[in-house]
PDB file of C-alpha atoms and ligand atoms in Angstrom:
ATOM      1  CA  MET A   1     143.764  33.999 -51.469  1.00 42.00           C
ATOM      2  CA  SER A   2     141.538  35.052 -54.306  1.00 45.00           C
ATOM      3  CA  ARG A   3     141.005  38.431 -55.148  1.00 52.00           C
ATOM      4  CA  ALA A   4     138.149  40.010 -53.109  1.00 60.00           C
ATOM      5  CA  GLY A   5     134.753  40.435 -54.729  1.00 90.00           C
ATOM      6  CA  TRP A   6     133.352  43.163 -52.458  1.00 98.00           C
ATOM      7  CA  THR A   7     135.553  46.016 -51.426  1.00 98.00           C
ATOM      8  CA  VAL A   8     134.471  48.415 -48.631  1.00 98.00           C
ATOM      9  CA  ARG A   9     136.167  51.558 -47.814  1.00 98.00           C
ATOM     10  CA  VAL A  10     135.968  53.310 -44.746  1.00 98.00           C
ATOM     11  CA  LEU A  11     137.088  56.962 -43.547  1.00 98.00           C
ATOM     12  CA  THR A  12     137.823  57.053 -39.908  1.00 98.00           C
ATOM     13  CA  LEU A  13     139.162  59.085 -37.793  1.00 98.00           C
ATOM     14  CA  PHE A  14     140.394  55.819 -35.861  1.00 98.00           C
ATOM     15  CA  PRO A  15     141.401  53.424 -38.476  1.00 98.00           C
ATOM     16  CA  GLU A  16     142.531  50.936 -35.663  1.00 98.00           C
ATOM     17  CA  MET A  17     138.932  49.991 -35.175  1.00 98.00           C
ATOM     18  CA  PHE A  18     139.021  47.938 -38.018  1.00 98.00           C
ATOM     19  CA  PRO A  19     138.386  45.249 -38.982  1.00 98.00           C
ATOM     20  CA  GLY A  20     137.427  44.720 -35.340  1.00 98.00           C
ATOM     21  CA  PRO A  21     134.714  42.484 -35.139  1.00 98.00           C
ATOM     22  CA  LEU A  22     134.809  41.933 -38.591  1.00 98.00           C
ATOM     23  CA  GLY A  23     137.591  40.293 -38.339  1.00 98.00           C
ATOM     24  CA  HIS A  24     136.064  37.101 -36.290  1.00 98.00           C
ATOM     25  CA  SER A  25     133.484  34.359 -37.046  1.00 97.00           C
ATOM     26  CA  LEU A  26     131.781  34.527 -40.378  1.00 96.00           C
ATOM     27  CA  ALA A  27     132.958  37.988 -41.474  1.00 98.00           C
ATOM     28  CA  GLY A  28     136.310  37.333 -40.394  1.00 98.00           C
ATOM     29  CA  LYS A  29     136.679  33.772 -42.131  1.00 97.00           C
ATOM     30  CA  ALA A  30     135.518  35.291 -45.484  1.00 97.00           C
ATOM     31  CA  LEU A  31     137.752  38.590 -45.059  1.00 98.00           C
ATOM     32  CA  GLU A  32     140.613  35.670 -44.715  1.00 98.00           C
ATOM     33  CA  ALA A  33     139.360  33.838 -47.671  1.00 97.00           C
ATOM     34  CA  GLY A  34     139.555  37.091 -49.928  1.00 97.00           C
ATOM     35  CA  LEU A  35     135.737  37.081 -50.087  1.00 97.00           C
ATOM     36  CA  TRP A  36     135.593  40.731 -49.181  1.00 98.00           C
ATOM     37  CA  SER A  37     138.201  43.408 -48.637  1.00 98.00           C
ATOM     38  CA  LEU A  38     138.450  46.399 -46.444  1.00 98.00           C
ATOM     39  CA  GLU A  39     140.300  49.265 -46.360  1.00 98.00           C
ATOM     40  CA  ALA A  40     140.290  51.648 -43.496  1.00 98.00           C
ATOM     41  CA  VAL A  41     141.620  55.209 -44.426  1.00 98.00           C
ATOM     42  CA  ASP A  42     142.569  57.978 -41.832  1.00 98.00           C
ATOM     43  CA  ILE A  43     141.031  60.751 -42.245  1.00 98.00           C
ATOM     44  CA  ARG A  44     143.363  63.036 -40.405  1.00 98.00           C
ATOM     45  CA  TYR A  45     146.156  61.947 -42.859  1.00 98.00           C
ATOM     46  CA  PHE A  46     144.587  64.863 -45.193  1.00 98.00           C
ATOM     47  CA  ALA A  47     144.341  67.517 -42.907  1.00 98.00           C
ATOM     48  CA  SER A  48     146.574  70.638 -43.898  1.00 94.00           C
ATOM     49  CA  ASP A  49     147.645  72.565 -40.891  1.00 92.00           C
ATOM     50  CA  LYS A  50     150.399  72.241 -38.952  1.00 94.00           C
ATOM     51  CA  HIS A  51     148.160  70.828 -35.892  1.00 94.00           C
ATOM     52  CA  ARG A  52     146.674  68.137 -38.338  1.00 95.00           C
ATOM     53  CA  SER A  53     143.262  69.400 -37.419  1.00 97.00           C
ATOM     54  CA  VAL A  54     139.817  67.831 -38.714  1.00 98.00           C
ATOM     55  CA  ASP A  55     137.454  69.417 -36.720  1.00 98.00           C
ATOM     56  CA  ASP A  56     136.305  73.276 -35.417  1.00 97.00           C
ATOM     57  CA  ALA A  57     133.802  75.173 -34.078  1.00 97.00           C
ATOM     58  CA  ALA A  58     130.066  75.597 -35.316  1.00 97.00           C
ATOM     59  CA  PHE A  59     129.121  78.269 -37.049  1.00 97.00           C
ATOM     60  CA  GLY A  60     126.050  79.780 -35.079  1.00 97.00           C
ATOM     61  CA  GLY A  61     127.222  78.396 -31.956  1.00 96.00           C
ATOM     62  CA  GLY A  62     126.812  75.504 -30.020  1.00 93.00           C
ATOM     63  CA  PRO A  63     129.202  73.561 -27.721  1.00 91.00           C
ATOM     64  CA  GLY A  64     130.062  70.764 -30.563  1.00 95.00           C
ATOM     65  CA  LEU A  65     132.511  70.413 -32.970  1.00 98.00           C
ATOM     66  CA  VAL A  66     132.385  69.932 -36.296  1.00 98.00           C
ATOM     67  CA  MET A  67     133.817  67.542 -39.164  1.00 98.00           C
ATOM     68  CA  ARG A  68     135.491  70.164 -41.603  1.00 98.00           C
ATOM     69  CA  PRO A  69     134.049  69.944 -45.330  1.00 98.00           C
ATOM     70  CA  ASP A  70     138.200  70.564 -46.971  1.00 98.00           C
ATOM     71  CA  VAL A  71     139.627  67.894 -44.777  1.00 98.00           C
ATOM     72  CA  ILE A  72     136.973  65.465 -45.732  1.00 98.00           C
ATOM     73  CA  ASP A  73     136.786  66.378 -49.086  1.00 98.00           C
ATOM     74  CA  ALA A  74     140.698  65.810 -49.706  1.00 98.00           C
ATOM     75  CA  ALA A  75     139.789  62.257 -48.235  1.00 98.00           C
ATOM     76  CA  LEU A  76     137.159  61.092 -50.341  1.00 98.00           C
ATOM     77  CA  ALA A  77     138.855  62.700 -53.525  1.00 97.00           C
ATOM     78  CA  ALA A  78     141.897  60.453 -52.776  1.00 97.00           C
ATOM     79  CA  VAL A  79     139.782  57.494 -51.958  1.00 96.00           C
ATOM     80  CA  MET A  80     137.721  58.055 -55.519  1.00 94.00           C
ATOM     81  CA  GLY A  81     140.693  58.561 -57.264  1.00 93.00           C
ATOM     82  CA  VAL A  82     139.518  61.948 -58.482  1.00 93.00           C
ATOM     83  CA  ALA A  83     139.935  65.677 -57.738  1.00 91.00           C
ATOM     84  CA  GLY A  84     136.950  66.897 -56.948  1.00 90.00           C
ATOM     85  CA  PRO A  85     133.297  65.735 -56.380  1.00 92.00           C
ATOM     86  CA  GLU A  86     132.637  66.852 -59.992  1.00 87.00           C
ATOM     87  CA  ARG A  87     134.745  64.401 -61.190  1.00 82.00           C
ATOM     88  CA  ALA A  88     133.496  61.646 -58.959  1.00 79.00           C
ATOM     89  CA  HIS A  89     132.840  58.632 -61.572  1.00 83.00           C
ATOM     90  CA  PRO A  90     129.752  56.736 -62.009  1.00 79.00           C
ATOM     91  CA  ASP A  91     130.752  53.616 -61.269  1.00 83.00           C
ATOM     92  CA  ALA A  92     132.510  54.350 -58.301  1.00 91.00           C
ATOM     93  CA  GLY A  93     129.469  52.698 -56.078  1.00 95.00           C
ATOM     94  CA  PRO A  94     127.314  54.386 -53.127  1.00 97.00           C
ATOM     95  CA  LEU A  95     129.341  57.007 -50.789  1.00 97.00           C
ATOM     96  CA  ILE A  96     127.248  56.549 -47.427  1.00 98.00           C
ATOM     97  CA  TYR A  97     127.663  59.136 -44.792  1.00 98.00           C
ATOM     98  CA  LEU A  98     126.563  57.263 -41.318  1.00 98.00           C
ATOM     99  CA  THR A  99     124.359  59.584 -39.497  1.00 98.00           C
ATOM    100  CA  PRO A 100     121.119  59.554 -37.081  1.00 98.00           C
ATOM    101  CA  ARG A 101     120.006  62.116 -39.630  1.00 98.00           C
ATOM    102  CA  GLY A 102     119.974  59.492 -42.347  1.00 98.00           C
ATOM    103  CA  ARG A 103     117.749  57.350 -43.695  1.00 98.00           C
ATOM    104  CA  PRO A 104     116.995  54.160 -41.366  1.00 98.00           C
ATOM    105  CA  LEU A 105     119.047  51.214 -42.872  1.00 98.00           C
ATOM    106  CA  THR A 106     116.781  48.041 -43.920  1.00 97.00           C
ATOM    107  CA  GLN A 107     117.439  44.504 -45.014  1.00 97.00           C
ATOM    108  CA  ASP A 108     116.673  45.772 -48.482  1.00 96.00           C
ATOM    109  CA  ARG A 109     119.062  48.102 -48.750  1.00 98.00           C
ATOM    110  CA  VAL A 110     121.644  45.979 -47.347  1.00 98.00           C
ATOM    111  CA  ARG A 111     120.689  43.415 -49.897  1.00 97.00           C
ATOM    112  CA  GLU A 112     121.526  46.158 -52.544  1.00 98.00           C
ATOM    113  CA  LEU A 113     124.818  47.268 -51.414  1.00 98.00           C
ATOM    114  CA  ALA A 114     126.127  43.533 -50.953  1.00 98.00           C
ATOM    115  CA  ALA A 115     125.063  43.538 -54.713  1.00 98.00           C
ATOM    116  CA  GLU A 116     127.537  46.208 -55.294  1.00 97.00           C
ATOM    117  CA  ARG A 117     131.177  45.891 -56.423  1.00 97.00           C
ATOM    118  CA  GLN A 118     132.403  48.422 -54.071  1.00 97.00           C
ATOM    119  CA  VAL A 119     131.113  50.735 -51.322  1.00 98.00           C
ATOM    120  CA  THR A 120     132.658  53.496 -49.347  1.00 98.00           C
ATOM    121  CA  VAL A 121     131.673  54.520 -46.107  1.00 98.00           C
ATOM    122  CA  LEU A 122     132.428  58.062 -43.966  1.00 98.00           C
ATOM    123  CA  CYS A 123     132.252  57.502 -40.081  1.00 99.00           C
ATOM    124  CA  GLY A 124     131.543  61.041 -38.442  1.00 98.00           C
ATOM    125  CA  ARG A 125     132.557  62.119 -34.931  1.00 98.00           C
ATOM    126  CA  TYR A 126     131.974  65.026 -32.861  1.00 98.00           C
ATOM    127  CA  GLU A 127     128.498  66.872 -33.966  1.00 97.00           C
ATOM    128  CA  GLY A 128     129.348  65.399 -37.288  1.00 98.00           C
ATOM    129  CA  VAL A 129     130.514  66.540 -40.561  1.00 98.00           C
ATOM    130  CA  ASP A 130     129.927  70.005 -42.313  1.00 98.00           C
ATOM    131  CA  GLU A 131     126.870  69.988 -44.864  1.00 98.00           C
ATOM    132  CA  ARG A 132     128.442  71.259 -47.780  1.00 98.00           C
ATOM    133  CA  VAL A 133     130.451  68.666 -48.285  1.00 98.00           C
ATOM    134  CA  LEU A 134     127.740  65.572 -47.922  1.00 98.00           C
ATOM    135  CA  GLU A 135     126.226  67.641 -50.524  1.00 98.00           C
ATOM    136  CA  ALA A 136     128.796  68.489 -53.244  1.00 97.00           C
ATOM    137  CA  TRP A 137     129.791  64.812 -53.235  1.00 97.00           C
ATOM    138  CA  LYS A 138     126.085  63.779 -53.040  1.00 97.00           C
ATOM    139  CA  VAL A 139     126.634  61.378 -50.377  1.00 97.00           C
ATOM    140  CA  GLU A 140     123.564  58.944 -48.923  1.00 98.00           C
ATOM    141  CA  GLU A 141     122.919  59.477 -45.599  1.00 98.00           C
ATOM    142  CA  ILE A 142     122.301  56.269 -43.385  1.00 98.00           C
ATOM    143  CA  SER A 143     121.341  55.484 -39.831  1.00 98.00           C
ATOM    144  CA  VAL A 144     121.619  52.479 -38.234  1.00 98.00           C
ATOM    145  CA  GLY A 145     118.788  53.394 -35.626  1.00 98.00           C
ATOM    146  CA  ASP A 146     116.987  56.101 -33.970  1.00 98.00           C
ATOM    147  CA  TYR A 147     119.528  56.634 -31.581  1.00 98.00           C
ATOM    148  CA  VAL A 148     123.048  58.569 -31.270  1.00 98.00           C
ATOM    149  CA  LEU A 149     126.065  56.848 -30.922  1.00 98.00           C
ATOM    150  CA  SER A 150     129.507  58.669 -29.831  1.00 98.00           C
ATOM    151  CA  GLY A 151     130.807  57.887 -33.826  1.00 98.00           C
ATOM    152  CA  GLY A 152     130.231  56.438 -37.153  1.00 98.00           C
ATOM    153  CA  GLU A 153     132.877  53.449 -36.456  1.00 99.00           C
ATOM    154  CA  PRO A 154     130.511  50.737 -34.615  1.00 98.00           C
ATOM    155  CA  ALA A 155     127.274  51.869 -36.933  1.00 99.00           C
ATOM    156  CA  ALA A 156     130.118  51.139 -39.843  1.00 99.00           C
ATOM    157  CA  ILE A 157     130.943  47.492 -38.501  1.00 98.00           C
ATOM    158  CA  VAL A 158     126.770  46.904 -38.379  1.00 98.00           C
ATOM    159  CA  LEU A 159     126.505  47.856 -42.174  1.00 98.00           C
ATOM    160  CA  ILE A 160     129.347  45.839 -43.302  1.00 98.00           C
ATOM    161  CA  ASP A 161     128.549  43.036 -41.056  1.00 98.00           C
ATOM    162  CA  ALA A 162     124.787  43.303 -42.583  1.00 98.00           C
ATOM    163  CA  CYS A 163     126.339  43.117 -46.168  1.00 98.00           C
ATOM    164  CA  VAL A 164     129.223  40.811 -45.696  1.00 98.00           C
ATOM    165  CA  ARG A 165     126.869  37.549 -44.336  1.00 97.00           C
ATOM    166  CA  LEU A 166     124.933  38.088 -47.635  1.00 97.00           C
ATOM    167  CA  LEU A 167     127.956  37.623 -50.201  1.00 97.00           C
ATOM    168  CA  PRO A 168     128.075  34.791 -51.750  1.00 96.00           C
ATOM    169  CA  GLY A 169     130.401  31.887 -50.335  1.00 95.00           C
ATOM    170  CA  VAL A 170     129.955  33.555 -46.847  1.00 96.00           C
ATOM    171  CA  MET A 171     127.172  31.588 -45.339  1.00 92.00           C
ATOM    172  CA  GLY A 172     126.521  28.132 -46.276  1.00 78.00           C
ATOM    173  CA  ASP A 173     122.854  27.517 -46.301  1.00 70.00           C
ATOM    174  CA  ALA A 174     120.736  29.846 -48.819  1.00 67.00           C
ATOM    175  CA  GLU A 175     117.791  28.625 -47.189  1.00 65.00           C
ATOM    176  CA  THR A 176     118.579  30.124 -43.987  1.00 73.00           C
ATOM    177  CA  LEU A 177     118.934  33.523 -45.285  1.00 77.00           C
ATOM    178  CA  ALA A 178     115.877  33.074 -46.953  1.00 76.00           C
ATOM    179  CA  GLU A 179     113.851  32.330 -43.869  1.00 79.00           C
ATOM    180  CA  GLU A 180     115.464  35.129 -41.884  1.00 84.00           C
ATOM    181  CA  SER A 181     113.752  38.403 -40.351  1.00 85.00           C
ATOM    182  CA  PHE A 182     112.831  40.906 -42.823  1.00 90.00           C
ATOM    183  CA  GLU A 183     112.628  38.548 -45.794  1.00 84.00           C
ATOM    184  CA  GLY A 184     108.876  38.559 -47.099  1.00 88.00           C
ATOM    185  CA  GLY A 185     108.385  41.435 -44.582  1.00 93.00           C
ATOM    186  CA  LEU A 186     108.076  39.665 -41.901  1.00 96.00           C
ATOM    187  CA  LEU A 187     110.168  38.991 -38.267  1.00 97.00           C
ATOM    188  CA  GLU A 188     111.278  35.201 -38.214  1.00 95.00           C
ATOM    189  CA  TYR A 189     109.849  32.502 -36.260  1.00 97.00           C
ATOM    190  CA  PRO A 190     110.856  31.561 -32.448  1.00 97.00           C
ATOM    191  CA  HIS A 191     113.522  28.889 -32.601  1.00 97.00           C
ATOM    192  CA  TYR A 192     114.121  25.712 -30.140  1.00 98.00           C
ATOM    193  CA  THR A 193     116.469  23.150 -29.783  1.00 98.00           C
ATOM    194  CA  ARG A 194     117.503  20.256 -27.102  1.00 97.00           C
ATOM    195  CA  PRO A 195     116.467  19.103 -24.709  1.00 98.00           C
ATOM    196  CA  GLN A 196     113.361  18.865 -25.387  1.00 98.00           C
ATOM    197  CA  GLU A 197     112.067  19.962 -21.910  1.00 98.00           C
ATOM    198  CA  TRP A 198     113.637  22.520 -20.147  1.00 98.00           C
ATOM    199  CA  ARG A 199     113.119  23.972 -16.768  1.00 98.00           C
ATOM    200  CA  GLY A 200     109.508  22.609 -17.426  1.00 98.00           C
ATOM    201  CA  ARG A 201     109.135  24.734 -20.720  1.00 98.00           C
ATOM    202  CA  LYS A 202     108.551  22.053 -23.678  1.00 98.00           C
ATOM    203  CA  VAL A 203     109.266  22.911 -27.360  1.00 98.00           C
ATOM    204  CA  PRO A 204     105.954  23.315 -29.117  1.00 98.00           C
ATOM    205  CA  GLU A 205     104.753  19.752 -30.102  1.00 98.00           C
ATOM    206  CA  VAL A 206     104.389  20.521 -33.628  1.00 98.00           C
ATOM    207  CA  LEU A 207     108.261  21.034 -34.246  1.00 98.00           C
ATOM    208  CA  ALA A 208     108.441  17.333 -32.680  1.00 97.00           C
ATOM    209  CA  SER A 209     105.862  16.083 -35.183  1.00 97.00           C
ATOM    210  CA  GLY A 210     107.844  16.035 -38.334  1.00 97.00           C
ATOM    211  CA  HIS A 211     104.697  17.163 -40.278  1.00 98.00           C
ATOM    212  CA  HIS A 212     106.264  19.600 -42.575  1.00 98.00           C
ATOM    213  CA  GLU A 213     102.992  21.601 -43.918  1.00 98.00           C
ATOM    214  CA  ASN A 214     101.761  21.959 -40.481  1.00 98.00           C
ATOM    215  CA  ILE A 215     105.370  22.949 -39.216  1.00 98.00           C
ATOM    216  CA  ARG A 216     105.244  25.622 -41.995  1.00 97.00           C
ATOM    217  CA  ALA A 217     102.144  27.087 -40.826  1.00 98.00           C
ATOM    218  CA  TRP A 218     102.748  27.319 -37.106  1.00 98.00           C
ATOM    219  CA  ARG A 219     106.011  29.344 -38.210  1.00 97.00           C
ATOM    220  CA  ARG A 220     104.105  31.500 -40.454  1.00 97.00           C
ATOM    221  CA  ALA A 221     101.602  31.989 -37.633  1.00 98.00           C
ATOM    222  CA  GLN A 222     104.120  32.764 -35.196  1.00 98.00           C
ATOM    223  CA  SER A 223     105.748  35.119 -37.768  1.00 97.00           C
ATOM    224  CA  GLU A 224     102.608  37.227 -38.541  1.00 97.00           C
ATOM    225  CA  ALA A 225     102.116  37.514 -34.988  1.00 98.00           C
ATOM    226  CA  THR A 226     105.327  38.683 -33.693  1.00 98.00           C
ATOM    227  CA  THR A 227     105.502  41.084 -36.413  1.00 97.00           C
ATOM    228  CA  ARG A 228     101.763  42.366 -35.707  1.00 97.00           C
ATOM    229  CA  GLU A 229     102.519  43.030 -31.872  1.00 98.00           C
ATOM    230  CA  ARG A 230     106.403  44.332 -32.152  1.00 98.00           C
ATOM    231  CA  ARG A 231     106.526  46.105 -35.321  1.00 97.00           C
ATOM    232  CA  PRO A 232     102.977  47.343 -36.634  1.00 97.00           C
ATOM    233  CA  ASP A 233     104.937  49.256 -39.316  1.00 95.00           C
ATOM    234  CA  LEU A 234     106.080  46.414 -41.259  1.00 95.00           C
ATOM    235  CA  TRP A 235     102.890  44.669 -40.724  1.00 96.00           C
ATOM    236  CA  ALA A 236     101.046  47.772 -42.129  1.00 96.00           C
ATOM    237  CA  ALA A 237     103.382  47.696 -44.973  1.00 93.00           C
ATOM    238  CA  ILE A 238     102.484  43.710 -45.745  1.00 91.00           C
ATOM    239  CA  GLY A 239      98.970  44.971 -45.786  1.00 84.00           C
ATOM    240  CA  ARG A 240      99.725  47.901 -48.328  1.00 76.00           C
ATOM    241  CA  HIS A 241     101.830  45.656 -50.472  1.00 70.00           C
ATOM    242  CA  ARG A 242      98.564  43.082 -50.412  1.00 68.00           C
ATOM    243  CA  GLN A 243      96.053  45.643 -51.534  1.00 64.00           C
TER     244      GLN A 243
HETATM  245  N1  SAM B 301     125.005  65.931 -33.472  1.00 67.83           N
HETATM  246  C1  SAM B 301     124.579  64.588 -34.473  1.00 67.83           C
HETATM  247  C2  SAM B 301     123.282  64.201 -34.351  1.00 67.83           C
HETATM  248  O1  SAM B 301     122.416  65.032 -33.267  1.00 67.83           O
HETATM  249  O2  SAM B 301     122.551  64.121 -35.581  1.00 67.83           O
HETATM  250  C3  SAM B 301     125.157  63.232 -33.633  1.00 67.83           C
HETATM  251  C4  SAM B 301     126.848  63.069 -33.975  1.00 67.83           C
HETATM  252  S1  SAM B 301     127.285  61.806 -33.404  1.00 67.83           S
HETATM  253  C5  SAM B 301     127.468  62.289 -31.229  1.00 67.83           C
HETATM  254  C6  SAM B 301     128.924  61.661 -34.021  1.00 67.83           C
HETATM  255  C7  SAM B 301     128.891  60.713 -34.918  1.00 67.83           C
HETATM  256  O3  SAM B 301     128.235  59.509 -34.569  1.00 67.83           O
HETATM  257  C8  SAM B 301     128.216  60.765 -36.359  1.00 67.83           C
HETATM  258  O4  SAM B 301     128.575  62.067 -37.165  1.00 67.83           O
HETATM  259  C9  SAM B 301     127.562  59.719 -37.074  1.00 67.83           C
HETATM  260  O5  SAM B 301     128.621  59.465 -37.886  1.00 67.83           O
HETATM  261  C10 SAM B 301     127.647  58.691 -35.805  1.00 67.83           C
HETATM  262  N2  SAM B 301     126.392  58.450 -35.477  1.00 67.83           N
HETATM  263  C11 SAM B 301     125.774  58.354 -34.417  1.00 67.83           C
HETATM  264  N3  SAM B 301     124.459  57.967 -34.182  1.00 67.83           N
HETATM  265  C12 SAM B 301     124.321  57.354 -35.778  1.00 67.83           C
HETATM  266  C13 SAM B 301     123.512  56.555 -35.955  1.00 67.83           C
HETATM  267  N4  SAM B 301     122.157  56.354 -35.514  1.00 67.83           N
HETATM  268  N5  SAM B 301     123.348  56.245 -37.342  1.00 67.83           N
HETATM  269  C14 SAM B 301     124.061  56.073 -37.641  1.00 67.83           C
HETATM  270  N6  SAM B 301     125.465  56.621 -37.458  1.00 67.83           N
HETATM  271  C15 SAM B 301     125.318  57.575 -36.447  1.00 67.83           C
END
């Protein structure tokens, strides 16, 4: 097994959730081949009281519990190999906290993260993490969508999966990547395969014509129409780029 080129470290209360789905299919084969590596770190290990508590009641009241800054700080210090946030090495790579309050994850950011040597991901539970430890460690906050999950682990799996498929040697065909949704700011065109007619529905004629120029134009038009209809935000951003 060769040394992994891309490393992700996940701080979690549920290390047994990893690699989970990332141990299968494309990501799993790449993991086995040593193209990337994953280290799941148990946050509870860094709790210092006799009950190994990692959370406490929220100041200001409210029903939920909050993850303690001292425990998260100790876990981060151990993972980063430094005494505290003021010692964090600039080459340690991005430090990310997954939260619905974060900036939405985009394919552009995924591309940047996949180009790093190492990425560290903090998964929240309960109401989330005490704000001070996020400030102290200058953590980047990322959301995987405008909905609330019960924990950061599924979000971490989403982020890692999106990065891993971009790593060199993971996907066979670089052209596939170049034509996907979000490349060039558009959603992808629709796909069809055999049989050419199914339940009375025919594959668009142009796709079976063998006329590459017409196929390219048809796909481009489909991409544009779908993006305009489903994602006016993306469509508007393309318009701004062209101005
Ligand atoms: N109280 C938080 C709020 O309203 O923003 C939600 C906390 S959620 C129940 C528990 C954890 O799940 C969060 O700390 C975060 O790590 C993770 N999480 C939930 N939704 C997420 C999302 N959309 N993107 C990334 N992480 C998310």
